[in-house]
Coordinates of N, CA and C in Angstrom, one line a residue:
M1 N 18.9 -5.6 14.4 CA 18.7 -4.2 14.0 C 18.9 -3.2 15.1
S2 N 19.6 -2.2 14.9 CA 19.9 -1.2 15.9 C 18.7 -0.3 16.2
N3 N 18.7 0.4 17.4 CA 17.7 1.3 17.7 C 17.6 2.5 16.7
A4 N 18.8 2.9 16.2 CA 18.8 4.0 15.3 C 18.1 3.6 14.0
Q5 N 18.3 2.3 13.5 CA 17.6 1.8 12.3 C 16.1 1.8 12.5
V6 N 15.7 1.3 13.7 CA 14.3 1.2 14.0 C 13.7 2.6 14.0
K7 N 14.4 3.6 14.6 CA 13.9 5.0 14.7 C 13.8 5.6 13.3
S8 N 14.8 5.3 12.4 CA 14.7 5.8 11.0 C 13.5 5.2 10.3
A9 N 13.3 3.9 10.5 CA 12.2 3.3 9.8 C 10.8 3.9 10.2
V10 N 10.7 4.1 11.5 CA 9.5 4.7 12.1 C 9.3 6.1 11.5
R11 N 10.4 6.9 11.5 CA 10.3 8.2 11.0 C 9.9 8.3 9.5
A12 N 10.5 7.3 8.7 CA 10.1 7.3 7.3 C 8.6 7.1 7.1
F13 N 8.0 6.2 7.9 CA 6.6 6.0 7.8 C 5.8 7.2 8.3
E14 N 6.3 7.9 9.3 CA 5.7 9.0 9.8 C 5.7 10.2 8.8
I15 N 6.7 10.3 8.0 CA 6.8 11.3 6.9 C 5.7 11.0 5.9
L16 N 5.6 9.7 5.5 CA 4.6 9.4 4.5 C 3.2 9.6 5.0
E17 N 3.0 9.3 6.3 CA 1.7 9.5 7.0 C 1.4 10.9 7.0
H18 N 2.4 11.8 7.3 CA 2.2 13.2 7.3 C 1.7 13.7 6.0
F19 N 2.2 13.2 4.9 CA 1.8 13.6 3.6 C 0.3 13.1 3.3
R20 N 0.0 12.0 3.8 CA -1.4 11.5 3.7 C -2.4 12.4 4.3
L21 N -2.0 13.0 5.5 CA -2.9 13.9 6.2 C -2.9 15.3 5.6
S22 N -1.7 15.8 5.2 CA -1.7 17.2 4.7 C -2.1 17.3 3.3
Q23 N -1.8 16.3 2.5 CA -2.1 16.2 1.1 C -1.7 17.5 0.3
Q24 N -0.4 17.9 0.6 CA 0.1 19.1 -0.1 C 1.7 19.0 0.0
P25 N 2.4 19.6 -0.9 CA 3.8 19.6 -0.9 C 4.3 20.3 0.4
R26 N 5.5 19.8 0.9 CA 6.0 20.4 2.1 C 7.5 20.6 1.9
T27 N 8.0 21.6 2.6 CA 9.5 21.8 2.6 C 10.1 21.0 3.6
M28 N 11.5 20.9 3.5 CA 12.2 20.2 4.5 C 12.0 20.8 5.9
S29 N 12.1 22.1 6.0 CA 11.9 22.7 7.3 C 10.5 22.5 7.9
E30 N 9.5 22.6 7.0 CA 8.1 22.4 7.5 C 8.0 21.0 8.1
L31 N 8.5 20.0 7.4 CA 8.5 18.6 7.9 C 9.2 18.4 9.2
S32 N 10.4 19.1 9.3 CA 11.2 19.0 10.5 C 10.4 19.6 11.7
V33 N 9.8 20.7 11.5 CA 9.0 21.4 12.6 C 7.8 20.6 12.9
D34 N 7.0 20.2 11.9 CA 5.7 19.5 12.1 C 5.9 18.2 12.8
L35 N 7.0 17.5 12.5 CA 7.2 16.1 13.1 C 8.2 16.1 14.3
G36 N 8.8 17.3 14.5 CA 9.7 17.4 15.6 C 11.0 16.6 15.5
Y37 N 11.5 16.5 14.2 CA 12.7 15.8 13.9 C 13.9 16.9 13.8
P38 N 15.1 16.5 14.2 CA 16.2 17.3 13.9 C 16.4 17.6 12.4
L39 N 16.8 18.8 12.0 CA 16.9 19.1 10.6 C 17.9 18.1 9.9
S40 N 18.9 17.7 10.6 CA 19.9 16.9 10.0 C 19.3 15.5 9.6
S41 N 18.5 14.9 10.6 CA 17.9 13.6 10.4 C 16.8 13.7 9.2
T42 N 16.1 14.8 9.2 CA 15.1 15.0 8.2 C 15.7 15.1 6.8
T43 N 16.8 15.8 6.7 CA 17.5 15.9 5.5 C 17.9 14.5 4.9
V44 N 18.5 13.7 5.8 CA 18.9 12.3 5.4 C 17.7 11.5 5.0
L45 N 16.6 11.5 5.8 CA 15.5 10.7 5.5 C 14.8 11.1 4.1
L46 N 14.7 12.4 3.9 CA 14.0 12.9 2.7 C 14.9 12.5 1.5
K47 N 16.2 12.7 1.6 CA 17.1 12.3 0.5 C 17.0 10.8 0.2
T48 N 16.9 10.0 1.2 CA 16.8 8.5 1.0 C 15.4 8.2 0.3
L49 N 14.3 8.8 0.8 CA 13.0 8.5 0.1 C 13.0 9.0 -1.3
V50 N 13.7 10.1 -1.6 CA 13.8 10.6 -3.0 C 14.6 9.6 -3.8
N51 N 15.7 9.1 -3.3 CA 16.5 8.1 -4.0 C 15.8 6.8 -4.3
L52 N 14.9 6.4 -3.3 CA 14.2 5.2 -3.5 C 12.9 5.4 -4.4
G53 N 12.6 6.6 -4.7 CA 11.5 6.9 -5.6 C 10.2 7.1 -5.0
Y54 N 10.2 7.2 -3.6 CA 8.9 7.4 -3.0 C 8.5 8.9 -2.8
L55 N 9.5 9.8 -2.9 CA 9.2 11.2 -2.9 C 9.8 11.9 -4.1
N56 N 9.1 13.0 -4.5 CA 9.6 13.8 -5.6 C 10.1 15.1 -5.0
Y57 N 11.2 15.6 -5.5 CA 11.8 16.9 -4.9 C 11.8 17.9 -6.1
D58 N 11.1 19.0 -5.8 CA 11.1 20.1 -6.7 C 12.1 21.1 -6.3
R59 N 13.2 21.2 -7.1 CA 14.3 22.1 -6.7 C 14.0 23.6 -6.8
V60 N 13.1 23.9 -7.6 CA 12.7 25.3 -7.8 C 11.9 25.8 -6.5
R61 N 10.9 25.0 -6.1 CA 10.1 25.4 -5.0 C 10.7 24.9 -3.7
R62 N 11.6 23.9 -3.8 CA 12.2 23.2 -2.6 C 11.2 22.5 -1.8
V63 N 10.3 21.8 -2.4 CA 9.3 21.1 -1.7 C 9.3 19.6 -2.2
Y64 N 8.7 18.8 -1.3 CA 8.7 17.3 -1.5 C 7.2 16.9 -1.6
F65 N 7.0 15.9 -2.4 CA 5.6 15.3 -2.5 C 5.7 13.9 -2.9
P66 N 4.8 13.0 -2.4 CA 4.9 11.6 -2.7 C 4.7 11.3 -4.2
T67 N 5.3 10.2 -4.7 CA 5.1 9.8 -6.1 C 4.1 8.6 -6.1
P68 N 3.7 8.2 -7.3 CA 2.7 7.1 -7.4 C 3.3 5.8 -6.9
K69 N 4.6 5.7 -6.7 CA 5.2 4.5 -6.1 C 4.6 4.3 -4.7
V70 N 4.3 5.3 -4.0 CA 3.7 5.2 -2.6 C 2.4 4.5 -2.7
T71 N 1.6 5.0 -3.7 CA 0.2 4.4 -3.9 C 0.4 2.9 -4.2
G72 N 1.4 2.6 -5.0 CA 1.6 1.2 -5.5 C 1.9 0.2 -4.3
L73 N 2.3 0.8 -3.2 CA 2.6 -0.1 -2.0 C 1.4 -0.8 -1.5
G74 N 0.3 -0.1 -1.6 CA -0.9 -0.7 -1.0 C -2.2 -0.8 -1.8
D75 N -2.1 -0.5 -3.2 CA -3.3 -0.4 -3.9 C -3.9 -1.8 -4.1
W76 N -3.1 -2.9 -3.9 CA -3.6 -4.3 -4.1 C -4.2 -4.8 -2.8
V77 N -4.0 -4.1 -1.7 CA -4.4 -4.7 -0.4 C -5.9 -4.9 -0.3
P78 N -6.7 -3.9 -0.6 CA -8.2 -4.1 -0.5 C -8.7 -5.3 -1.3
R79 N -8.1 -5.5 -2.5 CA -8.5 -6.7 -3.3 C -8.2 -8.0 -2.5
A80 N -7.0 -8.0 -1.9 CA -6.5 -9.2 -1.3 C -7.3 -9.4 0.0
L81 N -7.7 -8.4 0.7 CA -8.4 -8.5 2.0 C -9.9 -8.8 1.7
F82 N -10.6 -8.0 0.9 CA -12.0 -8.1 0.7 C -12.5 -8.8 -0.5
G83 N -11.6 -9.0 -1.5 CA -12.0 -9.8 -2.7 C -13.3 -9.3 -3.2
P84 N -14.2 -10.3 -3.7 CA -15.4 -10.0 -4.3 C -16.6 -9.8 -3.3
S85 N -16.3 -9.9 -2.0 CA -17.4 -9.9 -1.0 C -18.1 -8.5 -1.0
K86 N -19.2 -8.5 -0.3 CA -20.0 -7.3 -0.3 C -19.9 -6.6 1.0
I87 N -18.8 -6.8 1.8 CA -18.7 -6.2 3.1 C -18.6 -4.7 3.0
I88 N -17.9 -4.1 2.0 CA -17.8 -2.7 1.9 C -19.2 -2.1 1.5
D89 N -19.9 -2.8 0.7 CA -21.3 -2.3 0.4 C -22.1 -2.3 1.6
A90 N -22.0 -3.4 2.5 CA -22.7 -3.5 3.7 C -22.4 -2.3 4.6
M91 N -21.1 -2.0 4.7 CA -20.7 -0.8 5.6 C -21.3 0.5 5.1
N92 N -21.3 0.6 3.7 CA -21.9 1.9 3.2 C -23.4 1.9 3.4
D93 N -24.1 0.8 3.3 CA -25.5 0.8 3.5 C -25.9 1.2 4.9
V94 N -25.1 0.7 5.9 CA -25.4 1.0 7.3 C -25.1 2.5 7.5
H95 N -24.1 3.0 6.9 CA -23.8 4.4 7.1 C -24.9 5.3 6.5
A96 N -25.4 4.9 5.3 CA -26.5 5.6 4.7 C -27.7 5.7 5.5
Q97 N -28.0 4.6 6.3 CA -29.2 4.5 7.1 C -29.1 5.2 8.4
T98 N -27.8 5.4 8.9 CA -27.7 5.9 10.3 C -26.9 7.2 10.4
S99 N -26.0 7.4 9.4 CA -25.1 8.6 9.4 C -24.1 8.5 10.5
E100 N -24.0 7.4 11.2 CA -23.0 7.2 12.3 C -21.7 6.7 11.8
G101 N -20.7 6.7 12.7 CA -19.4 6.2 12.3 C -19.5 4.6 12.2
I102 N -19.0 4.1 11.1 CA -19.1 2.7 10.8 C -17.7 2.1 10.5
F103 N -17.4 0.9 11.0 CA -16.1 0.4 10.8 C -16.2 -1.2 10.6
I104 N -15.1 -1.6 9.9 CA -14.9 -3.1 9.8 C -13.7 -3.4 10.6
G105 N -13.8 -4.3 11.5 CA -12.7 -4.7 12.4 C -12.3 -6.1 12.4
T106 N -11.1 -6.4 12.6 CA -10.6 -7.8 12.7 C -9.5 -7.9 13.7
R107 N -9.1 -9.1 14.1 CA -8.0 -9.3 15.0 C -6.6 -9.2 14.4
N108 N -5.7 -8.5 15.0 CA -4.3 -8.4 14.6 C -3.5 -8.7 15.9
D109 N -3.2 -9.9 16.1 CA -2.5 -10.4 17.3 C -3.4 -10.2 18.5
V110 N -3.0 -9.4 19.5 CA -3.8 -9.1 20.7 C -4.6 -7.8 20.5
Y111 N -4.7 -7.3 19.3 CA -5.4 -6.0 19.1 C -6.6 -6.2 18.2
L112 N -7.5 -5.3 18.3 CA -8.6 -5.0 17.3 C -8.0 -4.0 16.4
Q113 N -8.1 -4.3 15.1 CA -7.7 -3.3 14.1 C -8.9 -2.8 13.2
Y114 N -9.0 -1.5 13.1 CA -10.1 -0.9 12.3 C -9.6 -0.9 10.8
L115 N -9.9 -2.0 10.1 CA -9.5 -2.1 8.7 C -10.0 -1.0 7.8
K116 N -11.3 -0.8 7.9 CA -12.0 0.2 7.1 C -12.9 1.1 8.0
T117 N -12.9 2.4 7.8 CA -13.8 3.2 8.6 C -14.6 4.2 7.7
K118 N -15.8 4.5 8.1 CA -16.5 5.6 7.4 C -17.0 6.5 8.5
Q119 N -16.6 7.8 8.4 CA -16.9 8.7 9.5 C -18.3 9.2 9.6
S120 N -18.7 9.4 10.8 CA -20.1 10.0 11.1 C -20.2 11.4 10.5
I121 N -21.4 11.7 10.0 CA -21.7 13.1 9.6 C -22.5 13.9 10.6
H122 N -22.7 13.3 11.8 CA -23.4 14.0 12.8 C -22.4 15.1 13.4
A123 N -23.0 16.1 13.9 CA -22.2 17.2 14.5 C -21.4 16.7 15.7
L124 N -22.0 15.9 16.6 CA -21.3 15.3 17.7 C -20.9 13.9 17.3
R125 N -19.6 13.7 17.2 CA -19.1 12.4 16.7 C -17.7 12.1 17.3
F126 N -17.3 10.8 17.1 CA -16.0 10.4 17.5 C -15.2 9.9 16.3
Y127 N -14.0 10.3 16.2 CA -13.2 10.0 15.0 C -12.2 8.8 15.3
I128 N -12.3 7.9 14.4 CA -11.3 6.7 14.5 C -10.6 6.7 13.1
E129 N -9.3 6.8 13.2 CA -8.4 6.7 12.0 C -8.4 5.3 11.5
E130 N -8.5 5.2 10.2 CA -8.5 3.9 9.5 C -7.1 3.3 9.8
G131 N -7.1 2.0 10.1 CA -5.8 1.3 10.5 C -5.5 1.3 11.9
T132 N -6.2 2.1 12.7 CA -5.9 2.2 14.2 C -6.0 0.8 14.8
V133 N -5.2 0.6 15.8 CA -5.3 -0.7 16.6 C -5.4 -0.3 18.1
R134 N -6.2 -1.1 18.8 CA -6.2 -1.0 20.3 C -6.4 -2.4 20.8
P135 N -5.9 -2.6 22.1 CA -6.1 -3.9 22.7 C -7.5 -4.4 22.5
I136 N -7.6 -5.7 22.2 CA -8.8 -6.3 21.8 C -9.8 -6.3 23.0
T137 N -9.4 -6.1 24.2 CA -10.3 -6.0 25.4 C -10.8 -4.6 25.5
Q138 N -10.4 -3.6 24.7 CA -10.8 -2.2 25.0 C -11.9 -1.8 24.0
S139 N -12.6 -2.7 23.4 CA -13.7 -2.3 22.5 C -14.7 -3.5 22.4
V140 N -16.0 -3.1 22.3 CA -17.0 -4.2 22.2 C -16.8 -5.0 20.9
A141 N -16.3 -4.3 19.9 CA -16.0 -5.1 18.6 C -14.9 -6.1 18.9
G142 N -14.0 -5.8 19.7 CA -13.0 -6.8 20.1 C -13.6 -8.0 20.9
W143 N -14.6 -7.6 21.8 CA -15.2 -8.7 22.5 C -16.0 -9.6 21.6
V144 N -16.6 -9.0 20.6 CA -17.3 -9.9 19.6 C -16.4 -10.9 19.0
L145 N -15.2 -10.4 18.6 CA -14.2 -11.3 18.0 C -13.7 -12.3 19.0
L146 N -13.6 -12.0 20.3 CA -13.2 -12.9 21.3 C -14.3 -14.0 21.5
S147 N -15.5 -13.6 21.3 CA -16.6 -14.6 21.5 C -16.6 -15.7 20.6
T148 N -15.8 -15.6 19.5 CA -15.7 -16.7 18.5 C -14.6 -17.7 18.9
M149 N -13.9 -17.4 20.0 CA -12.7 -18.3 20.3 C -13.1 -19.2 21.5
P150 N -12.4 -20.4 21.6 CA -12.6 -21.3 22.7 C -12.2 -20.6 24.0
D151 N -12.8 -21.0 25.1 CA -12.5 -20.3 26.4 C -11.1 -20.3 26.8
D152 N -10.3 -21.3 26.5 CA -8.9 -21.4 27.0 C -8.1 -20.3 26.2
K153 N -8.5 -20.2 24.9 CA -7.8 -19.2 24.1 C -8.2 -17.8 24.5
V154 N -9.5 -17.6 24.9 CA -9.9 -16.3 25.3 C -9.1 -15.9 26.5
E155 N -8.9 -16.7 27.5 CA -8.2 -16.4 28.7 C -6.7 -16.0 28.4
N156 N -6.1 -16.7 27.5 CA -4.7 -16.4 27.1 C -4.7 -15.0 26.4
M157 N -5.7 -14.8 25.5 CA -5.7 -13.5 24.8 C -5.9 -12.3 25.7
V158 N -6.8 -12.5 26.7 CA -7.1 -11.4 27.6 C -5.8 -11.1 28.4
R159 N -5.1 -12.1 28.9 CA -3.9 -11.9 29.7 C -2.8 -11.2 28.8
R160 N -2.7 -11.6 27.6 CA -1.7 -11.0 26.7 C -2.1 -9.5 26.3
A161 N -3.4 -9.3 26.1 CA -3.9 -8.0 25.8 C -3.7 -7.0 27.0
N162 N -3.8 -7.6 28.2 CA -3.6 -6.7 29.4 C -2.1 -6.3 29.5
I163 N -1.2 -7.1 29.1 CA 0.2 -6.8 29.0 C 0.4 -5.6 28.0
A164 N -0.3 -5.7 26.9 CA -0.2 -4.7 25.9 C -1.0 -3.4 26.2
T165 N -1.7 -3.4 27.3 CA -2.5 -2.2 27.7 C -1.6 -1.3 28.6
P166 N -1.1 -0.2 28.2 CA -0.2 0.6 29.0 C -0.8 1.2 30.3
N167 N -2.1 1.5 30.3 CA -2.7 2.1 31.4 C -3.3 1.0 32.3
P168 N -2.7 0.8 33.5 CA -3.2 -0.3 34.4 C -4.7 -0.3 34.7
S169 N -5.3 1.0 34.7 CA -6.7 1.1 35.1 C -7.6 0.5 34.0
E170 N -7.1 0.3 32.8 CA -7.8 -0.2 31.6 C -7.7 -1.7 31.5
R171 N -6.9 -2.3 32.2 CA -6.7 -3.7 32.2 C -8.0 -4.4 32.8
V172 N -8.3 -5.5 32.3 CA -9.6 -6.2 32.7 C -9.3 -7.5 33.3
L173 N -10.3 -7.9 34.2 CA -10.2 -9.2 34.8 C -10.7 -10.2 33.9
V174 N -10.1 -11.4 33.9 CA -10.5 -12.5 33.0 C -12.0 -12.9 33.2
R175 N -12.4 -12.9 34.5 CA -13.8 -13.3 34.8 C -14.8 -12.3 34.2
D176 N -14.4 -11.0 34.3 CA -15.3 -10.0 33.8 C -15.4 -10.1 32.3
M177 N -14.3 -10.4 31.6 CA -14.4 -10.5 30.1 C -15.2 -11.7 29.7
F178 N -15.1 -12.8 30.5 CA -15.9 -14.0 30.2 C -17.4 -13.7 30.3
K179 N -17.8 -12.8 31.3 CA -19.2 -12.5 31.5 C -19.7 -11.7 30.3
R180 N -18.9 -10.7 29.8 CA -19.3 -9.9 28.6 C -19.4 -10.8 27.4
I181 N -18.5 -11.7 27.2 CA -18.5 -12.6 26.1 C -19.7 -13.5 26.1
E182 N -20.1 -14.0 27.2 CA -21.2 -14.9 27.3 C -22.5 -14.1 27.0
E183 N -22.6 -12.9 27.4 CA -23.7 -12.0 27.0 C -23.8 -11.9 25.5
I184 N -22.6 -11.7 24.9 CA -22.6 -11.5 23.4 C -23.0 -12.8 22.7
R185 N -22.6 -13.9 23.2 CA -22.9 -15.2 22.6 C -24.4 -15.4 22.7
Q186 N -25.0 -15.0 23.8 CA -26.5 -15.2 24.0 C -27.3 -14.3 23.2
R187 N -26.9 -13.0 23.1 CA -27.6 -12.0 22.4 C -27.4 -12.0 20.9
G188 N -26.2 -12.4 20.5 CA -25.8 -12.4 19.1 C -25.3 -11.0 18.6
F189 N -25.0 -10.1 19.5 CA -24.4 -8.9 19.2 C -23.7 -8.3 20.4
G190 N -22.9 -7.3 20.2 CA -22.3 -6.6 21.4 C -22.7 -5.1 21.4
W191 N -22.9 -4.6 22.6 CA -23.3 -3.2 22.8 C -22.7 -2.7 24.1
V192 N -22.1 -1.6 24.1 CA -21.5 -1.0 25.3 C -21.5 0.5 25.2
E193 N -21.6 1.1 26.4 CA -21.5 2.6 26.5 C -20.2 3.0 27.2
G194 N -19.6 4.1 26.8 CA -18.4 4.6 27.5 C -17.1 3.9 27.2
V195 N -17.1 2.9 26.2 CA -15.9 2.2 25.8 C -15.8 2.2 24.3
P196 N -14.7 2.6 23.7 CA -13.5 3.2 24.3 C -13.5 4.7 24.6
F197 N -14.6 5.3 24.2 CA -14.7 6.8 24.4 C -15.8 7.1 25.5
P198 N -15.4 7.9 26.5 CA -16.4 8.4 27.4 C -17.5 9.2 26.7
G199 N -18.8 8.9 26.9 CA -19.8 9.7 26.2 C -20.2 9.0 24.9
G200 N -19.5 7.9 24.6 CA -19.8 7.3 23.3 C -20.5 5.9 23.5
A201 N -21.0 5.3 22.5 CA -21.6 4.0 22.6 C -21.3 3.3 21.2
T202 N -21.1 1.9 21.3 CA -20.8 1.1 20.1 C -21.6 -0.1 20.1
I203 N -22.1 -0.5 18.9 CA -22.8 -1.7 18.6 C -21.9 -2.5 17.6
A204 N -21.8 -3.8 17.8 CA -21.0 -4.6 16.9 C -21.6 -5.9 16.7
V205 N -21.5 -6.4 15.4 CA -22.1 -7.7 15.1 C -21.0 -8.5 14.3
L206 N -21.1 -9.8 14.3 CA -20.1 -10.7 13.6 C -20.6 -10.8 12.2
M207 N -19.6 -10.7 11.3 CA -19.9 -10.8 9.8 C -19.5 -12.2 9.4
P208 N -20.1 -12.7 8.3 CA -19.8 -14.0 7.8 C -18.4 -14.0 7.2
G209 N -17.7 -15.2 7.1 CA -16.4 -15.3 6.5 C -15.3 -14.7 7.4
T210 N -14.1 -14.7 6.8 CA -12.9 -14.3 7.5 C -12.1 -13.4 6.6
I211 N -11.2 -12.6 7.2 CA -10.2 -11.8 6.6 C -8.9 -12.2 7.2
L212 N -8.0 -12.7 6.3 CA -6.7 -13.3 6.8 C -6.9 -14.3 7.9
E213 N -7.9 -15.1 7.7 CA -8.3 -16.2 8.5 C -8.7 -15.8 9.9
S214 N -9.1 -14.5 10.1 CA -9.6 -14.0 11.3 C -11.1 -13.6 11.2
P215 N -11.9 -13.8 12.2 CA -13.3 -13.3 12.1 C -13.4 -11.8 11.9
V216 N -14.5 -11.4 11.4 CA -14.7 -10.0 11.1 C -15.9 -9.4 11.8
T217 N -15.8 -8.2 12.3 CA -16.9 -7.5 12.9 C -17.3 -6.2 12.2
L218 N -18.6 -5.9 12.1 CA -19.0 -4.7 11.6 C -19.6 -3.9 12.8
G219 N -19.1 -2.7 13.0 CA -19.5 -1.9 14.1 C -20.0 -0.5 13.8
L220 N -20.7 0.0 14.7 CA -21.3 1.4 14.6 C -21.0 2.1 15.9
G221 N -20.5 3.3 15.8 CA -20.3 4.1 17.0 C -20.8 5.5 16.9
G222 N -21.2 6.1 18.0 CA -21.7 7.5 18.0 C -21.9 8.0 19.5
A223 N -22.5 9.1 19.6 CA -22.8 9.7 20.9 C -23.7 8.8 21.6
Q224 N -23.4 8.6 22.9 CA -24.2 7.7 23.8 C -25.7 7.8 23.7
E225 N -26.2 9.0 23.9 CA -27.6 9.3 24.0 C -28.3 9.0 22.6
R226 N -27.6 9.3 21.5 CA -28.2 9.1 20.2 C -28.2 7.6 19.9
V227 N -27.1 6.9 20.2 CA -27.1 5.5 19.9 C -28.2 4.8 20.8
R228 N -28.3 5.2 22.1 CA -29.2 4.5 22.9 C -30.7 4.8 22.4
K229 N -30.9 6.0 22.0 CA -32.3 6.3 21.5 C -32.6 5.5 20.2
N230 N -31.6 5.2 19.4 CA -31.8 4.5 18.1 C -31.3 3.1 18.1
L231 N -31.2 2.5 19.3 CA -30.5 1.2 19.4 C -31.2 0.2 18.5
D232 N -32.5 0.1 18.5 CA -33.3 -0.9 17.7 C -33.0 -0.7 16.2
K233 N -33.1 0.5 15.8 CA -32.9 0.8 14.4 C -31.5 0.5 13.9
Y234 N -30.5 0.9 14.7 CA -29.1 0.7 14.4 C -28.8 -0.8 14.4
L235 N -29.3 -1.5 15.4 CA -29.0 -2.9 15.4 C -29.6 -3.6 14.2
A236 N -30.8 -3.3 13.9 CA -31.5 -3.9 12.7 C -30.7 -3.6 11.4
A237 N -30.1 -2.5 11.3 CA -29.3 -2.1 10.1 C -28.1 -3.0 10.1
L238 N -27.4 -3.2 11.2 CA -26.2 -4.0 11.2 C -26.5 -5.5 11.0
L239 N -27.6 -6.0 11.6 CA -27.9 -7.4 11.4 C -28.3 -7.7 9.9
D240 N -29.1 -6.7 9.4 CA -29.5 -6.9 8.0 C -28.2 -6.8 7.1
A241 N -27.3 -6.0 7.4 CA -26.0 -6.0 6.6 C -25.3 -7.3 6.7
A242 N -25.3 -7.9 7.9 CA -24.6 -9.2 8.0 C -25.3 -10.3 7.2
R243 N -26.6 -10.2 7.2 CA -27.4 -11.2 6.5 C -27.1 -11.1 5.0
T244 N -27.1 -9.8 4.5 CA -26.8 -9.5 3.1 C -25.4 -10.0 2.7
A245 N -24.4 -9.8 3.5 CA -23.1 -10.2 3.2 C -23.0 -11.8 3.2
K246 N -23.8 -12.4 4.1 CA -23.8 -13.9 4.1 C -24.3 -14.5 2.8
S247 N -25.2 -13.8 2.2 CA -25.7 -14.4 0.9 C -24.8 -14.2 -0.3
S248 N -23.7 -13.4 0.0 CA -22.8 -13.1 -1.1 C -21.6 -14.1 -1.0
E249 N -20.6 -13.9 -1.9 CA -19.5 -14.7 -1.9 C -18.7 -14.5 -0.6
Q250 N -18.0 -15.5 -0.2 CA -17.1 -15.3 1.0 C -15.9 -14.4 0.7
F251 N -15.3 -13.9 1.7 CA -14.2 -13.0 1.5 C -13.1 -13.8 0.9
A252 N -12.4 -13.1 0.0 CA -11.3 -13.8 -0.7 C -10.0 -13.7 0.1
T253 N -9.3 -14.7 0.3 CA -8.0 -14.7 1.0 C -6.9 -15.4 0.1
P254 N -6.6 -14.7 -1.0 CA -5.6 -15.4 -1.9 C -4.2 -15.4 -1.3
I255 N -3.9 -14.7 -0.2 CA -2.6 -14.8 0.4 C -2.8 -15.2 1.8
H256 N -1.7 -15.8 2.4 CA -1.8 -16.2 3.8 C -0.7 -15.4 4.6
I257 N -1.2 -14.7 5.6 CA -0.3 -14.0 6.5 C -0.4 -14.5 7.9
E258 N 0.6 -14.9 8.4 CA 0.6 -15.5 9.8 C 0.4 -14.4 10.8
L259 N -0.7 -14.5 11.6 CA -1.0 -13.5 12.6 C -0.4 -13.9 13.9

């Protein structure tokens, strides 16, 4: 596949992502300016997406908008990932008790991926986009996932994650990661301040079952001082959520995806 084809594929997804965020019809020129694409490239991409049935074009207003075919691309994914389990209920319960940012994370190659997020309603908060990935070494939730792996696999994962970490100052020493993982194994949860956001803090616990054959973590993040002040309360809410999910059916994995 040529670089031009790769660029076109990336831009097509960026257009759809732009509509997800704006949630309103957009003209060709607006999309070109907002995304920084040449007008000629934008024209070709939009025409292609219309021909494929993913965008509707209103010739009177000269605006584009996604069709239900876009929704159909992923409306089955939550069922495939979470099945009949109560993990979403557990995430909502923790959010109701704490009002902090709550997320469900799992491993995606050498990354932690935030599969589901529920944003904080506090005035001072940190925003994490659903679907975001970051190197597994750059979040305590990632460390919790690493704690489930044999030591030899942990070392390999850390080295690979360091390669995927563009900022050299954020790369970690294997011995330091082993120390963090051992603390998590002993305590039964992970807690850190200042990672991945300065001034923030995160607590993460392991959930029962797997998603796509990978362990799952439930995490809470918020302003450092607020999380520190409420650490016992927040941790209790997360652990209770994990126990509740354990008593329910395991996560359904009707499909197999090689990670």
